[in-house]
Amino acid sequence: MAEIENQRKQKPSWNVLGRCMVSLASVGFTQFSLYMVPYCFPSSSLLTLLPISAVAVLAVAGLGRCWKVLLGVRASAPAFVFFNLVFIWCVYIFVVRQAVSLFMDILFNAELLMLVIGLCSSQFPYKLFVVGSILSSDPGFVPHESFCRDPADRPFSDVKAHSESSISVRRVGYCKHCKAYVKGFDHHCPAFGNCIGQENHFLFMMLLAGFLISEASYIVCSFE
């Protein structure tokens, strides 16, 4: 388990900084392109602007791939998500906040605060502060040797325990991104930079619901 964590953390600091800077630039280009869409198409309806905005976001994503080819550094999806949250929070505080009620103000700030803590903090404030953040939480990593050893080479107690847990072992999946086996493997989430497995699936669903609720609240506050 410790070996898997060490492999995930062994990244040069300059590479991490470069990926964060590319992510920050990508957020700036993305938000600027979305901001310019209504000005470029002032007579278009909202339903028309939505697909145009989607094309603009895809164009920025393509630009990010060009940066990877030119600079040799690609954007970090978790950093991209974090910087987008910070941008939305800043726009809300300096532009939208003056026009919303006190209740909506408290609610929206609490939602964003929970999302930021859930993404970045070592202790997510749910279940009495015992659940790790989605970025660093253990999704249920399983050492390769724990289920790949020959049963003939194991003690009888280990073979018995292995047979009793055969159902759970069948649910162990391999993540090619993390190069690790994960218990209850669902998928690798690039936005959070972590596998989603048995141990952090509930936290993933909570954060996903939080993002949807925060986005809906942001839209409601913007229309107010």
Coordinates of C-alpha atoms in Angstrom, one line a residue:
M1 CA 0.0 0.0 0.0
A2 CA 2.8 2.4 0.9
E3 CA 4.6 1.5 -2.3
I4 CA 1.6 2.5 -4.3
E5 CA 1.2 5.8 -2.6
N6 CA 4.9 6.5 -3.1
Q7 CA 4.6 5.9 -6.8
R8 CA 1.7 8.3 -7.0
K9 CA 3.6 11.0 -5.1
Q10 CA 6.9 10.7 -6.9
K11 CA 6.6 13.6 -9.3
P12 CA 9.1 16.4 -9.8
S13 CA 8.0 19.7 -8.2
W14 CA 8.7 21.6 -11.4
N15 CA 6.5 19.3 -13.3
V16 CA 3.6 19.7 -10.8
L17 CA 4.1 23.5 -10.9
G18 CA 4.1 23.5 -14.7
R19 CA 0.9 21.4 -14.9
C20 CA -0.8 23.8 -12.4
M21 CA 0.3 26.8 -14.5
V22 CA -1.1 25.2 -17.7
S23 CA -4.3 24.4 -15.8
L24 CA -4.6 28.0 -14.6
A25 CA -4.1 29.3 -18.2
S26 CA -6.6 26.8 -19.5
V27 CA -9.2 28.0 -17.0
G28 CA -8.5 31.6 -18.0
F29 CA -8.9 30.8 -21.7
T30 CA -12.1 28.7 -21.0
Q31 CA -13.8 31.4 -19.0
F32 CA -12.8 34.1 -21.4
S33 CA -14.1 32.2 -24.4
L34 CA -17.4 31.5 -22.5
Y35 CA -17.6 35.2 -21.6
M36 CA -17.1 36.3 -25.3
V37 CA -19.7 33.9 -26.7
P38 CA -22.8 36.2 -26.0
Y39 CA -20.9 39.2 -27.3
C40 CA -20.0 37.5 -30.6
F41 CA -23.6 36.3 -31.0
P42 CA -25.7 39.0 -29.3
S43 CA -28.9 38.1 -31.2
S44 CA -28.8 34.3 -30.5
S45 CA -31.1 32.6 -28.0
L46 CA -29.9 30.8 -24.9
L47 CA -30.5 27.4 -26.6
T48 CA -28.3 28.5 -29.5
L49 CA -25.6 29.8 -27.2
L50 CA -25.3 26.5 -25.3
P51 CA -23.9 24.4 -28.2
I52 CA -21.7 27.3 -29.2
S53 CA -20.3 27.5 -25.7
A54 CA -19.6 23.7 -25.8
V55 CA -17.7 24.1 -29.1
A56 CA -15.7 26.9 -27.4
V57 CA -14.8 24.7 -24.5
L58 CA -13.7 21.9 -26.9
A59 CA -11.5 24.4 -28.8
V60 CA -9.8 25.4 -25.5
A61 CA -9.3 21.7 -24.7
G62 CA -7.7 21.2 -28.1
L63 CA -5.4 24.2 -27.3
G64 CA -4.4 22.4 -24.1
R65 CA -3.3 19.4 -26.1
C66 CA -1.2 21.7 -28.3
W67 CA 0.5 23.0 -25.2
K68 CA 1.3 19.4 -24.3
V69 CA 3.0 18.9 -27.6
L70 CA 4.8 22.3 -27.6
L71 CA 5.8 22.6 -24.0
G72 CA 5.9 18.9 -23.0
V73 CA 3.6 19.7 -20.0
R74 CA -0.1 18.8 -19.9
A75 CA -2.7 20.3 -17.7
S76 CA -3.7 18.7 -14.4
A77 CA -7.4 17.9 -14.3
P78 CA -7.7 18.2 -10.5
A79 CA -6.0 21.6 -10.7
F80 CA -8.3 22.6 -13.5
V81 CA -11.4 21.7 -11.4
F82 CA -10.0 23.6 -8.4
F83 CA -9.2 26.8 -10.4
N84 CA -12.6 26.7 -11.9
L85 CA -14.1 26.6 -8.4
V86 CA -12.0 29.5 -7.3
F87 CA -13.0 31.5 -10.4
I88 CA -16.7 30.9 -9.9
W89 CA -16.3 31.8 -6.2
C90 CA -14.6 35.1 -7.1
V91 CA -17.2 36.0 -9.7
Y92 CA -19.9 35.3 -7.2
I93 CA -18.3 37.4 -4.4
F94 CA -17.5 40.5 -6.6
V95 CA -20.4 40.4 -9.1
V96 CA -23.3 38.2 -8.1
R97 CA -23.3 38.5 -4.3
Q98 CA -24.8 42.0 -4.1
A99 CA -28.0 40.9 -5.7
V100 CA -28.8 37.7 -3.7
S101 CA -30.5 37.2 -0.3
L102 CA -28.6 36.5 2.8
F103 CA -29.9 32.9 2.9
M104 CA -28.7 32.1 -0.6
D105 CA -25.4 33.8 0.1
I106 CA -24.7 31.6 3.1
L107 CA -25.9 28.5 1.3
F108 CA -23.8 29.0 -1.8
N109 CA -20.6 29.9 0.2
A110 CA -21.1 26.8 2.3
E111 CA -21.5 24.6 -0.7
L112 CA -18.4 25.9 -2.4
L113 CA -16.4 25.6 0.9
M114 CA -17.4 22.0 1.3
L115 CA -16.4 21.2 -2.3
V116 CA -13.0 22.9 -1.9
I117 CA -12.4 21.0 1.4
G118 CA -13.6 17.8 -0.1
L119 CA -11.2 18.2 -3.0
C120 CA -8.1 19.4 -1.2
S121 CA -8.2 18.9 2.5
S122 CA -6.8 15.9 4.2
Q123 CA -10.0 15.6 6.2
F124 CA -13.4 16.0 4.5
P125 CA -16.0 17.2 7.1
Y126 CA -18.3 14.3 6.7
K127 CA -18.9 11.2 8.9
L128 CA -17.3 13.0 11.8
F129 CA -14.1 14.1 9.9
V130 CA -12.9 10.6 9.2
V131 CA -13.2 10.4 5.4
G132 CA -10.1 11.5 3.5
S133 CA -10.3 13.9 0.5
I134 CA -11.1 12.6 -2.9
L135 CA -7.7 13.5 -4.2
S136 CA -5.7 11.6 -1.6
S137 CA -8.2 9.0 -0.3
D138 CA -7.5 5.3 -0.7
P139 CA -10.1 3.9 -3.1
G140 CA -9.3 0.4 -1.9
F141 CA -5.9 -0.4 -3.2
V142 CA -5.1 -4.1 -3.1
P143 CA -1.4 -5.3 -3.1
H144 CA -0.8 -7.5 -6.2
E145 CA 0.7 -10.2 -4.1
S146 CA -2.4 -10.5 -1.9
F147 CA -4.4 -12.3 -4.5
C148 CA -1.8 -13.3 -7.2
R149 CA 0.2 -15.7 -5.1
D150 CA -0.1 -19.4 -5.8
P151 CA -2.5 -20.9 -3.2
A152 CA -0.2 -23.9 -2.8
D153 CA 2.5 -21.6 -1.4
R154 CA 0.2 -20.1 1.3
P155 CA -0.5 -21.2 4.8
F156 CA -3.8 -23.0 5.3
S157 CA -5.3 -20.0 7.2
D158 CA -4.5 -17.7 4.3
V159 CA -6.0 -20.1 1.8
K160 CA -9.2 -20.3 3.9
A161 CA -9.4 -16.6 4.2
H162 CA -8.8 -16.2 0.5
S163 CA -11.6 -18.6 -0.4
E164 CA -14.0 -16.9 2.0
S165 CA -13.3 -13.6 0.3
S166 CA -13.4 -14.9 -3.2
I167 CA -16.5 -12.9 -4.0
S168 CA -14.8 -9.6 -3.1
V169 CA -11.6 -10.6 -4.9
R170 CA -13.6 -11.0 -8.1
R171 CA -14.6 -7.4 -7.9
V172 CA -10.9 -6.3 -7.8
G173 CA -10.1 -4.3 -11.0
Y174 CA -6.9 -3.0 -12.5
C175 CA -6.4 0.7 -13.1
K176 CA -4.0 1.3 -16.0
H177 CA -3.6 5.0 -14.9
C178 CA -2.5 4.3 -11.3
K179 CA -1.0 0.9 -12.3
A180 CA -2.7 -0.7 -9.2
Y181 CA -5.4 -3.1 -8.3
V182 CA -8.5 -1.5 -6.7
K183 CA -11.2 -3.3 -4.7
G184 CA -14.6 -2.5 -6.1
F185 CA -13.0 -0.6 -9.0
D186 CA -15.5 1.6 -10.8
H187 CA -13.4 3.9 -12.9
H188 CA -10.5 6.3 -12.9
C189 CA -11.7 9.8 -12.5
P190 CA -9.3 12.2 -14.3
A191 CA -11.1 15.3 -12.8
F192 CA -10.1 14.1 -9.3
G193 CA -6.9 12.4 -10.3
N194 CA -7.8 9.3 -8.4
C195 CA -9.5 5.9 -8.8
I196 CA -13.1 5.5 -7.7
G197 CA -13.4 2.2 -5.7
Q198 CA -15.1 0.6 -2.8
E199 CA -13.6 2.9 -0.1
N200 CA -14.2 6.3 -1.7
H201 CA -17.3 5.7 -4.0
F202 CA -19.6 7.3 -1.5
L203 CA -17.4 10.4 -1.2
F204 CA -17.3 10.6 -5.0
M205 CA -21.1 10.5 -5.2
M206 CA -21.3 13.2 -2.5
L207 CA -18.9 15.5 -4.3
L208 CA -20.7 14.9 -7.6
A209 CA -24.0 15.8 -6.0
G210 CA -22.3 18.8 -4.5
F211 CA -21.1 20.0 -7.8
L212 CA -24.6 19.7 -9.4
I213 CA -26.2 21.5 -6.5
S214 CA -23.6 24.3 -6.5
E215 CA -24.0 24.8 -10.3
A216 CA -27.7 25.0 -9.9
S217 CA -27.4 27.5 -7.0
Y218 CA -24.9 29.6 -9.1
I219 CA -27.4 29.8 -12.0
V220 CA -30.2 30.8 -9.6
C221 CA -28.1 33.4 -8.0
S222 CA -26.9 34.8 -11.3
F223 CA -30.5 35.2 -12.5
E224 CA -31.4 37.1 -9.3

